[in-house]
Structures are given as C-alpha cells and as structure tokens.
PDB file of C-alpha atoms and ligand atoms in Angstrom:
ATOM      1  CA  MET I   1      -9.721  20.239  -5.850  1.00  0.00           C
ATOM      2  CA  ILE I   2     -12.017  19.557  -8.783  1.00  0.00           C
ATOM      3  CA  VAL I   3     -11.733  17.188 -11.730  1.00  0.00           C
ATOM      4  CA  TYR I   4     -14.101  17.819 -14.647  1.00  0.00           C
ATOM      5  CA  GLY I   5     -15.166  14.914 -16.824  1.00  0.00           C
ATOM      6  CA  SER I   6     -16.669  11.438 -16.667  1.00  0.00           C
ATOM      7  CA  ASN I   7     -14.915   8.519 -15.025  1.00  0.00           C
ATOM      8  CA  LEU I   8     -15.877   6.455 -18.080  1.00  0.00           C
ATOM      9  CA  SER I   9     -12.957   8.288 -19.708  1.00  0.00           C
ATOM     10  CA  PRO I  10      -9.716   6.347 -19.141  1.00  0.00           C
ATOM     11  CA  PHE I  11      -7.912   9.659 -18.635  1.00  0.00           C
ATOM     12  CA  VAL I  12     -10.328  10.865 -15.946  1.00  0.00           C
ATOM     13  CA  ARG I  13     -10.223   7.435 -14.295  1.00  0.00           C
ATOM     14  CA  LYS I  14      -6.413   7.579 -14.304  1.00  0.00           C
ATOM     15  CA  VAL I  15      -6.484  10.834 -12.314  1.00  0.00           C
ATOM     16  CA  LEU I  16      -9.156   9.578  -9.880  1.00  0.00           C
ATOM     17  CA  VAL I  17      -7.289   6.326  -9.196  1.00  0.00           C
ATOM     18  CA  TYR I  18      -4.022   8.217  -8.789  1.00  0.00           C
ATOM     19  CA  ALA I  19      -5.684  10.522  -6.226  1.00  0.00           C
ATOM     20  CA  ALA I  20      -7.166   7.565  -4.342  1.00  0.00           C
ATOM     21  CA  GLU I  21      -3.742   5.899  -4.157  1.00  0.00           C
ATOM     22  CA  LYS I  22      -2.232   9.150  -2.846  1.00  0.00           C
ATOM     23  CA  GLY I  23      -5.022   9.685  -0.309  1.00  0.00           C
ATOM     24  CA  LEU I  24      -6.090  12.931  -2.012  1.00  0.00           C
ATOM     25  CA  THR I  25      -9.714  14.024  -2.222  1.00  0.00           C
ATOM     26  CA  LEU I  26     -10.909  15.198  -5.631  1.00  0.00           C
ATOM     27  CA  GLU I  27     -14.449  16.286  -6.451  1.00  0.00           C
ATOM     28  CA  LEU I  28     -15.649  14.938  -9.825  1.00  0.00           C
ATOM     29  CA  VAL I  29     -17.852  17.406 -11.717  1.00  0.00           C
ATOM     30  CA  ALA I  30     -19.631  16.027 -14.798  1.00  0.00           C
ATOM     31  CA  ALA I  31     -18.208  17.552 -17.969  1.00  0.00           C
ATOM     32  CA  GLY I  32     -17.362  16.753 -21.573  1.00  0.00           C
ATOM     33  CA  LEU I  33     -19.519  15.895 -24.593  1.00  0.00           C
ATOM     34  CA  GLY I  34     -21.387  19.199 -24.199  1.00  0.00           C
ATOM     35  CA  ARG I  35     -21.518  19.294 -20.400  1.00  0.00           C
ATOM     36  CA  GLY I  36     -19.573  21.416 -17.931  1.00  0.00           C
ATOM     37  CA  GLY I  37     -20.103  24.965 -19.194  1.00  0.00           C
ATOM     38  CA  PRO I  38     -17.634  27.842 -18.740  1.00  0.00           C
ATOM     39  CA  ASP I  39     -16.119  26.439 -15.549  1.00  0.00           C
ATOM     40  CA  PHE I  40     -14.962  23.345 -17.452  1.00  0.00           C
ATOM     41  CA  LYS I  41     -13.882  25.394 -20.486  1.00  0.00           C
ATOM     42  CA  GLU I  42     -11.675  27.502 -18.201  1.00  0.00           C
ATOM     43  CA  THR I  43      -9.781  24.356 -17.223  1.00  0.00           C
ATOM     44  CA  SER I  44      -9.723  22.683 -20.641  1.00  0.00           C
ATOM     45  CA  PRO I  45      -9.607  25.097 -23.581  1.00  0.00           C
ATOM     46  CA  PHE I  46     -10.289  22.374 -26.162  1.00  0.00           C
ATOM     47  CA  GLY I  47     -13.024  20.651 -24.166  1.00  0.00           C
ATOM     48  CA  LYS I  48     -11.043  17.485 -23.497  1.00  0.00           C
ATOM     49  CA  MET I  49     -11.567  15.691 -20.214  1.00  0.00           C
ATOM     50  CA  PRO I  50     -10.178  15.737 -17.622  1.00  0.00           C
ATOM     51  CA  GLY I  51      -9.987  19.392 -16.692  1.00  0.00           C
ATOM     52  CA  PHE I  52      -8.692  20.264 -13.242  1.00  0.00           C
ATOM     53  CA  ARG I  53      -9.040  23.170 -10.792  1.00  0.00           C
ATOM     54  CA  ASP I  54      -7.167  23.808  -7.549  1.00  0.00           C
ATOM     55  CA  PRO I  55      -9.029  26.731  -5.935  1.00  0.00           C
ATOM     56  CA  GLY I  56      -6.788  29.608  -4.847  1.00  0.00           C
ATOM     57  CA  ALA I  57      -3.577  27.670  -5.515  1.00  0.00           C
ATOM     58  CA  ASP I  58      -2.060  30.167  -7.970  1.00  0.00           C
ATOM     59  CA  GLY I  59      -1.311  33.156  -5.732  1.00  0.00           C
ATOM     60  CA  GLY I  60      -4.950  33.270  -4.629  1.00  0.00           C
ATOM     61  CA  LYS I  61      -6.353  32.566  -8.092  1.00  0.00           C
ATOM     62  CA  ASP I  62      -7.553  29.135  -9.123  1.00  0.00           C
ATOM     63  CA  PHE I  63      -4.923  26.973 -10.807  1.00  0.00           C
ATOM     64  CA  CYS I  64      -6.517  25.350 -13.859  1.00  0.00           C
ATOM     65  CA  ILE I  65      -4.993  22.776 -16.199  1.00  0.00           C
ATOM     66  CA  SER I  66      -6.096  19.966 -18.492  1.00  0.00           C
ATOM     67  CA  ASP I  67      -4.515  16.680 -19.570  1.00  0.00           C
ATOM     68  CA  SER I  68      -4.275  13.727 -17.202  1.00  0.00           C
ATOM     69  CA  THR I  69      -0.462  13.647 -17.389  1.00  0.00           C
ATOM     70  CA  ALA I  70      -0.179  17.354 -16.556  1.00  0.00           C
ATOM     71  CA  ILE I  71      -2.670  17.030 -13.699  1.00  0.00           C
ATOM     72  CA  ILE I  72      -0.792  14.085 -12.197  1.00  0.00           C
ATOM     73  CA  ALA I  73       2.550  15.885 -12.637  1.00  0.00           C
ATOM     74  CA  TYR I  74       1.108  18.818 -10.689  1.00  0.00           C
ATOM     75  CA  LEU I  75      -0.312  16.667  -7.907  1.00  0.00           C
ATOM     76  CA  GLU I  76       2.867  14.581  -7.635  1.00  0.00           C
ATOM     77  CA  ALA I  77       4.972  17.745  -7.230  1.00  0.00           C
ATOM     78  CA  LYS I  78       2.539  19.271  -4.749  1.00  0.00           C
ATOM     79  CA  TYR I  79       2.060  16.067  -2.733  1.00  0.00           C
ATOM     80  CA  PRO I  80       5.407  14.215  -2.899  1.00  0.00           C
ATOM     81  CA  GLN I  81       4.566  11.744  -0.114  1.00  0.00           C
ATOM     82  CA  ASN I  82       3.947   8.157  -1.243  1.00  0.00           C
ATOM     83  CA  PRO I  83       5.553   8.839  -4.648  1.00  0.00           C
ATOM     84  CA  LEU I  84       3.904   7.174  -7.647  1.00  0.00           C
ATOM     85  CA  ILE I  85       6.443   8.490 -10.171  1.00  0.00           C
ATOM     86  CA  PRO I  86       9.934   7.148  -9.389  1.00  0.00           C
ATOM     87  CA  ILE I  87      12.706   9.708  -9.091  1.00  0.00           C
ATOM     88  CA  ASP I  88      15.575   7.514 -10.327  1.00  0.00           C
ATOM     89  CA  PRO I  89      16.299   8.086 -14.042  1.00  0.00           C
ATOM     90  CA  ILE I  90      15.456   4.602 -15.284  1.00  0.00           C
ATOM     91  CA  GLY I  91      12.342   4.206 -13.155  1.00  0.00           C
ATOM     92  CA  ARG I  92      11.075   7.620 -14.181  1.00  0.00           C
ATOM     93  CA  ALA I  93      11.732   7.023 -17.894  1.00  0.00           C
ATOM     94  CA  ARG I  94      10.005   3.635 -17.786  1.00  0.00           C
ATOM     95  CA  THR I  95       7.005   5.128 -16.011  1.00  0.00           C
ATOM     96  CA  VAL I  96       6.727   7.897 -18.614  1.00  0.00           C
ATOM     97  CA  TRP I  97       6.987   5.289 -21.397  1.00  0.00           C
ATOM     98  CA  PHE I  98       4.195   3.109 -19.998  1.00  0.00           C
ATOM     99  CA  GLU I  99       1.968   6.137 -19.450  1.00  0.00           C
ATOM    100  CA  GLU I 100       2.615   7.256 -23.021  1.00  0.00           C
ATOM    101  CA  PHE I 101       1.984   3.715 -24.319  1.00  0.00           C
ATOM    102  CA  ALA I 102      -1.353   3.734 -22.463  1.00  0.00           C
ATOM    103  CA  ASP I 103      -2.379   7.227 -23.559  1.00  0.00           C
ATOM    104  CA  THR I 104      -1.599   6.718 -27.245  1.00  0.00           C
ATOM    105  CA  ILE I 105      -1.335   3.093 -28.394  1.00  0.00           C
ATOM    106  CA  LEU I 106      -3.725   1.530 -25.883  1.00  0.00           C
ATOM    107  CA  PHE I 107      -6.221   4.389 -26.035  1.00  0.00           C
ATOM    108  CA  ALA I 108      -6.286   4.457 -29.849  1.00  0.00           C
ATOM    109  CA  MET I 109      -7.138   0.752 -29.893  1.00  0.00           C
ATOM    110  CA  GLY I 110      -9.546   0.822 -26.942  1.00  0.00           C
ATOM    111  CA  SER I 111     -11.491   3.859 -28.062  1.00  0.00           C
ATOM    112  CA  LYS I 112     -12.348   2.187 -31.390  1.00  0.00           C
ATOM    113  CA  ILE I 113     -13.985  -0.602 -29.411  1.00  0.00           C
ATOM    114  CA  PHE I 114     -15.586   1.402 -26.588  1.00  0.00           C
ATOM    115  CA  PHE I 115     -16.796   4.221 -28.827  1.00  0.00           C
ATOM    116  CA  ASN I 116     -18.399   1.956 -31.394  1.00  0.00           C
ATOM    117  CA  ARG I 117     -19.880  -0.535 -28.939  1.00  0.00           C
ATOM    118  CA  PHE I 118     -20.990   1.850 -26.174  1.00  0.00           C
ATOM    119  CA  VAL I 119     -20.573   5.627 -26.632  1.00  0.00           C
ATOM    120  CA  ALA I 120     -21.978   5.901 -30.179  1.00  0.00           C
ATOM    121  CA  PRO I 121     -24.884   3.456 -29.950  1.00  0.00           C
ATOM    122  CA  LYS I 122     -25.910   3.899 -26.307  1.00  0.00           C
ATOM    123  CA  VAL I 123     -24.917   7.426 -25.246  1.00  0.00           C
ATOM    124  CA  LEU I 124     -25.049   9.362 -28.520  1.00  0.00           C
ATOM    125  CA  LYS I 125     -27.770   7.104 -29.996  1.00  0.00           C
ATOM    126  CA  ALA I 126     -25.911   7.475 -33.272  1.00  0.00           C
ATOM    127  CA  GLY I 127     -25.124   3.851 -34.049  1.00  0.00           C
ATOM    128  CA  GLY I 128     -21.634   2.416 -33.817  1.00  0.00           C
ATOM    129  CA  ASP I 129     -19.465   0.870 -36.494  1.00  0.00           C
ATOM    130  CA  GLU I 130     -19.136  -2.734 -35.354  1.00  0.00           C
ATOM    131  CA  GLY I 131     -16.669  -3.421 -38.169  1.00  0.00           C
ATOM    132  CA  ILE I 132     -14.179  -0.945 -36.692  1.00  0.00           C
ATOM    133  CA  ALA I 133     -14.637  -2.385 -33.184  1.00  0.00           C
ATOM    134  CA  ALA I 134     -14.298  -6.009 -34.317  1.00  0.00           C
ATOM    135  CA  ALA I 135     -11.167  -5.233 -36.361  1.00  0.00           C
ATOM    136  CA  ALA I 136      -9.550  -3.566 -33.334  1.00  0.00           C
ATOM    137  CA  VAL I 137     -10.352  -6.592 -31.146  1.00  0.00           C
ATOM    138  CA  ALA I 138      -8.997  -8.987 -33.769  1.00  0.00           C
ATOM    139  CA  HIS I 139      -5.916  -7.136 -35.006  1.00  0.00           C
ATOM    140  CA  GLU I 140      -4.889  -4.315 -32.617  1.00  0.00           C
ATOM    141  CA  LEU I 141      -5.543  -5.796 -29.175  1.00  0.00           C
ATOM    142  CA  PRO I 142      -3.482  -9.037 -29.544  1.00  0.00           C
ATOM    143  CA  PRO I 143      -0.089  -7.366 -30.220  1.00  0.00           C
ATOM    144  CA  ILE I 144      -0.681  -5.045 -27.263  1.00  0.00           C
ATOM    145  CA  LEU I 145      -1.408  -8.013 -24.998  1.00  0.00           C
ATOM    146  CA  ASP I 146       1.587  -9.897 -26.443  1.00  0.00           C
ATOM    147  CA  TYR I 147       3.726  -6.912 -25.454  1.00  0.00           C
ATOM    148  CA  LEU I 148       2.259  -6.735 -21.932  1.00  0.00           C
ATOM    149  CA  GLU I 149       2.661 -10.490 -21.518  1.00  0.00           C
ATOM    150  CA  GLY I 150       6.384 -10.024 -22.121  1.00  0.00           C
ATOM    151  CA  VAL I 151       6.949  -7.056 -19.802  1.00  0.00           C
ATOM    152  CA  VAL I 152       4.877  -7.806 -16.686  1.00  0.00           C
ATOM    153  CA  PRO I 153       7.341  -8.817 -13.953  1.00  0.00           C
ATOM    154  CA  PRO I 154       6.590 -11.448 -11.274  1.00  0.00           C
ATOM    155  CA  SER I 155       6.032  -8.623  -8.749  1.00  0.00           C
ATOM    156  CA  GLY I 156       2.833  -7.675 -10.600  1.00  0.00           C
ATOM    157  CA  PHE I 157       3.966  -4.077 -11.118  1.00  0.00           C
ATOM    158  CA  LEU I 158       5.432  -2.691 -14.332  1.00  0.00           C
ATOM    159  CA  VAL I 159       8.112  -0.468 -12.766  1.00  0.00           C
ATOM    160  CA  ALA I 160      10.201  -0.673  -9.590  1.00  0.00           C
ATOM    161  CA  ASP I 161       8.265  -3.680  -8.228  1.00  0.00           C
ATOM    162  CA  ARG I 162       5.705  -1.373  -6.645  1.00  0.00           C
ATOM    163  CA  LEU I 163       2.646   0.530  -7.822  1.00  0.00           C
ATOM    164  CA  THR I 164       3.427   3.520 -10.017  1.00  0.00           C
ATOM    165  CA  VAL I 165       1.546   5.712 -12.473  1.00  0.00           C
ATOM    166  CA  ALA I 166       2.604   3.172 -15.116  1.00  0.00           C
ATOM    167  CA  ASP I 167       0.221   0.579 -13.666  1.00  0.00           C
ATOM    168  CA  ILE I 168      -2.621   3.056 -13.193  1.00  0.00           C
ATOM    169  CA  ALA I 169      -2.292   4.353 -16.760  1.00  0.00           C
ATOM    170  CA  VAL I 170      -2.021   0.920 -18.400  1.00  0.00           C
ATOM    171  CA  ALA I 171      -4.841  -0.682 -16.403  1.00  0.00           C
ATOM    172  CA  SER I 172      -7.277   2.187 -16.915  1.00  0.00           C
ATOM    173  CA  PRO I 173      -8.231   1.672 -20.612  1.00  0.00           C
ATOM    174  CA  PHE I 174      -8.814  -2.036 -19.960  1.00  0.00           C
ATOM    175  CA  VAL I 175     -11.711  -1.061 -17.681  1.00  0.00           C
ATOM    176  CA  ASN I 176     -13.481   0.327 -20.757  1.00  0.00           C
ATOM    177  CA  LEU I 177     -12.902  -2.930 -22.613  1.00  0.00           C
ATOM    178  CA  GLY I 178     -14.449  -4.820 -19.713  1.00  0.00           C
ATOM    179  CA  HIS I 179     -17.561  -2.630 -19.964  1.00  0.00           C
ATOM    180  CA  VAL I 180     -18.127  -3.930 -23.494  1.00  0.00           C
ATOM    181  CA  ASP I 181     -17.311  -7.530 -22.527  1.00  0.00           C
ATOM    182  CA  VAL I 182     -13.871  -7.697 -24.109  1.00  0.00           C
ATOM    183  CA  VAL I 183     -11.940 -10.016 -21.806  1.00  0.00           C
ATOM    184  CA  VAL I 184      -8.266 -10.951 -21.793  1.00  0.00           C
ATOM    185  CA  ASP I 185      -8.052 -14.667 -22.609  1.00  0.00           C
ATOM    186  CA  PRO I 186      -6.165 -16.136 -19.596  1.00  0.00           C
ATOM    187  CA  ALA I 187      -5.025 -19.131 -21.638  1.00  0.00           C
ATOM    188  CA  ARG I 188      -3.308 -16.954 -24.245  1.00  0.00           C
ATOM    189  CA  TRP I 189      -2.121 -14.095 -22.005  1.00  0.00           C
ATOM    190  CA  PRO I 190      -1.875 -15.520 -18.441  1.00  0.00           C
ATOM    191  CA  LYS I 191       0.588 -12.939 -17.085  1.00  0.00           C
ATOM    192  CA  ALA I 192      -1.099  -9.899 -18.629  1.00  0.00           C
ATOM    193  CA  GLY I 193      -4.536 -11.165 -17.570  1.00  0.00           C
ATOM    194  CA  ALA I 194      -3.486 -11.802 -13.956  1.00  0.00           C
ATOM    195  CA  TYR I 195      -1.692  -8.457 -13.859  1.00  0.00           C
ATOM    196  CA  LEU I 196      -4.804  -6.549 -14.921  1.00  0.00           C
ATOM    197  CA  VAL I 197      -7.047  -8.468 -12.513  1.00  0.00           C
ATOM    198  CA  GLY I 198      -4.629  -7.581  -9.684  1.00  0.00           C
ATOM    199  CA  ILE I 199      -4.474  -3.862 -10.487  1.00  0.00           C
ATOM    200  CA  HIS I 200      -8.240  -3.601 -11.018  1.00  0.00           C
ATOM    201  CA  ALA I 201      -8.830  -5.282  -7.627  1.00  0.00           C
ATOM    202  CA  ARG I 202      -7.019  -2.517  -5.737  1.00  0.00           C
ATOM    203  CA  PRO I 203      -9.186  -0.370  -3.431  1.00  0.00           C
ATOM    204  CA  SER I 204      -8.424   2.594  -5.694  1.00  0.00           C
ATOM    205  CA  PHE I 205      -9.854   0.922  -8.814  1.00  0.00           C
ATOM    206  CA  ALA I 206     -12.481  -1.569  -7.608  1.00  0.00           C
ATOM    207  CA  PRO I 207     -15.183   0.810  -6.286  1.00  0.00           C
ATOM    208  CA  LEU I 208     -14.845   3.031  -9.363  1.00  0.00           C
ATOM    209  CA  ILE I 209     -15.236   0.030 -11.665  1.00  0.00           C
ATOM    210  CA  ALA I 210     -18.306  -1.162  -9.741  1.00  0.00           C
ATOM    211  CA  ALA I 211     -19.918   2.302  -9.959  1.00  0.00           C
ATOM    212  CA  GLU I 212     -19.163   2.451 -13.685  1.00  0.00           C
ATOM    213  CA  GLN I 213     -20.669  -0.989 -14.232  1.00  0.00           C
ATOM    214  CA  ARG I 214     -23.903   0.244 -12.654  1.00  0.00           C
ATOM    215  CA  MET I 215     -23.793   3.353 -14.849  1.00  0.00           C
ATOM    216  CA  VAL I 216     -23.137   1.323 -18.011  1.00  0.00           C
ATOM    217  CA  ALA I 217     -25.944  -1.116 -17.144  1.00  0.00           C
ATOM    218  CA  GLN I 218     -28.426   1.766 -17.006  1.00  0.00           C
ATOM    219  CA  PHE I 219     -27.846   2.347 -20.723  1.00  0.00           C
ATOM    220  CA  GLY I 220     -29.062  -1.198 -21.436  1.00  0.00           C
TER     221      GLY I 220
HETATM  222  N1  GSH Y   1      -4.121  13.551 -23.497  1.00  0.00           N
HETATM  223  C1  GSH Y   1      -5.385  13.856 -22.868  1.00  0.00           C
HETATM  224  C2  GSH Y   1      -6.510  13.157 -23.635  1.00  0.00           C
HETATM  225  C3  GSH Y   1      -7.889  13.642 -23.214  1.00  0.00           C
HETATM  226  C4  GSH Y   1      -8.992  13.069 -24.108  1.00  0.00           C
HETATM  227  O1  GSH Y   1      -8.781  12.766 -25.295  1.00  0.00           O
HETATM  228  N2  GSH Y   1     -10.194  12.942 -23.519  1.00  0.00           N
HETATM  229  C5  GSH Y   1     -11.327  12.459 -24.274  1.00  0.00           C
HETATM  230  C6  GSH Y   1     -12.157  11.490 -23.437  1.00  0.00           C
HETATM  231  S1  GSH Y   1     -11.426   9.916 -23.258  1.00  0.00           S
HETATM  232  C7  GSH Y   1     -12.278  13.595 -24.579  1.00  0.00           C
HETATM  233  O2  GSH Y   1     -12.395  14.523 -23.807  1.00  0.00           O
HETATM  234  N3  GSH Y   1     -12.987  13.499 -25.708  1.00  0.00           N
HETATM  235  C8  GSH Y   1     -14.049  14.416 -26.023  1.00  0.00           C
HETATM  236  C9  GSH Y   1     -13.671  15.363 -27.111  1.00  0.00           C
HETATM  237  O3  GSH Y   1     -12.613  15.216 -27.725  1.00  0.00           O
HETATM  238  O4  GSH Y   1     -14.491  16.269 -27.337  1.00  0.00           O
HETATM  239  C10 GSH Y   1      -5.316  13.436 -21.393  1.00  0.00           C
HETATM  240  O5  GSH Y   1      -4.416  12.665 -21.020  1.00  0.00           O
HETATM  241  O6  GSH Y   1      -6.106  13.932 -20.590  1.00  0.00           O
END
C-alpha cells in the first residue's frame, strides 16, 4: 500500500504512525507541493496530502482515496486487529472529536507557525510572516494547551486509557511545532507536556521524528 505526501505534513505523519502502531507496511512516495504527478493526482483530486493507494483492492483495480481520516477509516475496517478506534459509542465519539480537534483547531494554529517559520522561508524560499507565527504562539497555542491540560487523564491516553487515533492525531501537529523550536512549557502545562513527550517517545513516532529532524536540519 502506498501513501503519497511528505511526513512533514501532520496528516501524512498521522497515517504513518497509525500504520506503525497497527503493524502495517506503507510505502511513502514523495508528493505534494508540485510533486507526485498523475499517480498522486489519481489518489488526491485536489492535490492534498496524504493520498493513498491499495493496489488491486477494488475488485482488481487500485483503491485510491485521500484524506487522513478516510485512509485510517479504510485501514481500520480492513485490518480490525489491535483496534485504534474504539467501538463503544462514547469511546468512538470521543476519538472522532479529538481527531477533528487536531485536524481543524490544532492544525489551523500550528500551520501558521510551521508555514511561516519553515515552509515559506526555507522550502519555498518565499519569506515567512513572523508576525503571524508569533501571534499564533502567543494567542492561539495557550488556550489549546489549557484545554489539553484539563483533559489528559492520568493514564496518559486521551480515550479509553489506551492508545487510540485520538492520541496519534493530537500529538502529530506538535511534532511540527518542535521542528521550529516551539516547546510546551512544563511549568505552565505539566500534564499536556508530559503527555506529548510520552506519545512522541513511542516506537511509532520516535524514528519518524528523528528522520524529520535530520531533514529539517538540512534546510539550515
Ligand atoms: N483533511 C485533510 C487535510 C490535508 C491537507 O490539508 N494537507 C496539506 C498538507 S499538511 C496539503 O496537502 N497542502 C498542500 C496544498 O493544499 O496544496 C487530511 O486529513 O488529510
């Protein structure tokens, strides 16, 4: 199975970490921001990463789909062992909420910082707007961390006291913040900070983060 995109995208990283936790092998093909060609376009009609292809899975034809949530829904249905989306109504609803929180609220905040401090100046060589990034750090990040501080249970997992897609989705955008040296102040947000450190230390996240750090460092 193929994922198209860059693991610097929190959505691509979410799918790769999910697959690692499930013991599934996905091939990552570079795509997005002008890369990937027709094969990527076939999986993602609007050029958003990740795209996904499961060769021959649709009655002999390739099954193609985009959107990290759709891809994970497909994989979870196809590979139900070691479930990462609870089946009980409350657990499932909470998992969907945290994934949605990550994909919209967290991503909107994080992308202002990562885009303007890394993607625009270093990848696109177009200059970033530091004012937008600094305002997001000062005004948008703290209420998000206040919220997380209040909802992280002692178990260290957001839902069902075990790892679910909720944890993968919420922890993923914080990797991007780490790449641009935005750290969670442990004095102000001790529970949220420890939670993120714990999720990022998992064998599914840690090697990806290390590889990304090397990639980011190459841009200077
Ligand atoms: N809801 C989508 C969001 C995908 C998305 O916005 N991806 C961004 C990268 S983080 C992208 O491809 N941006 C490039 C573009 O819009 O051309 C998902 O969960 O996969």
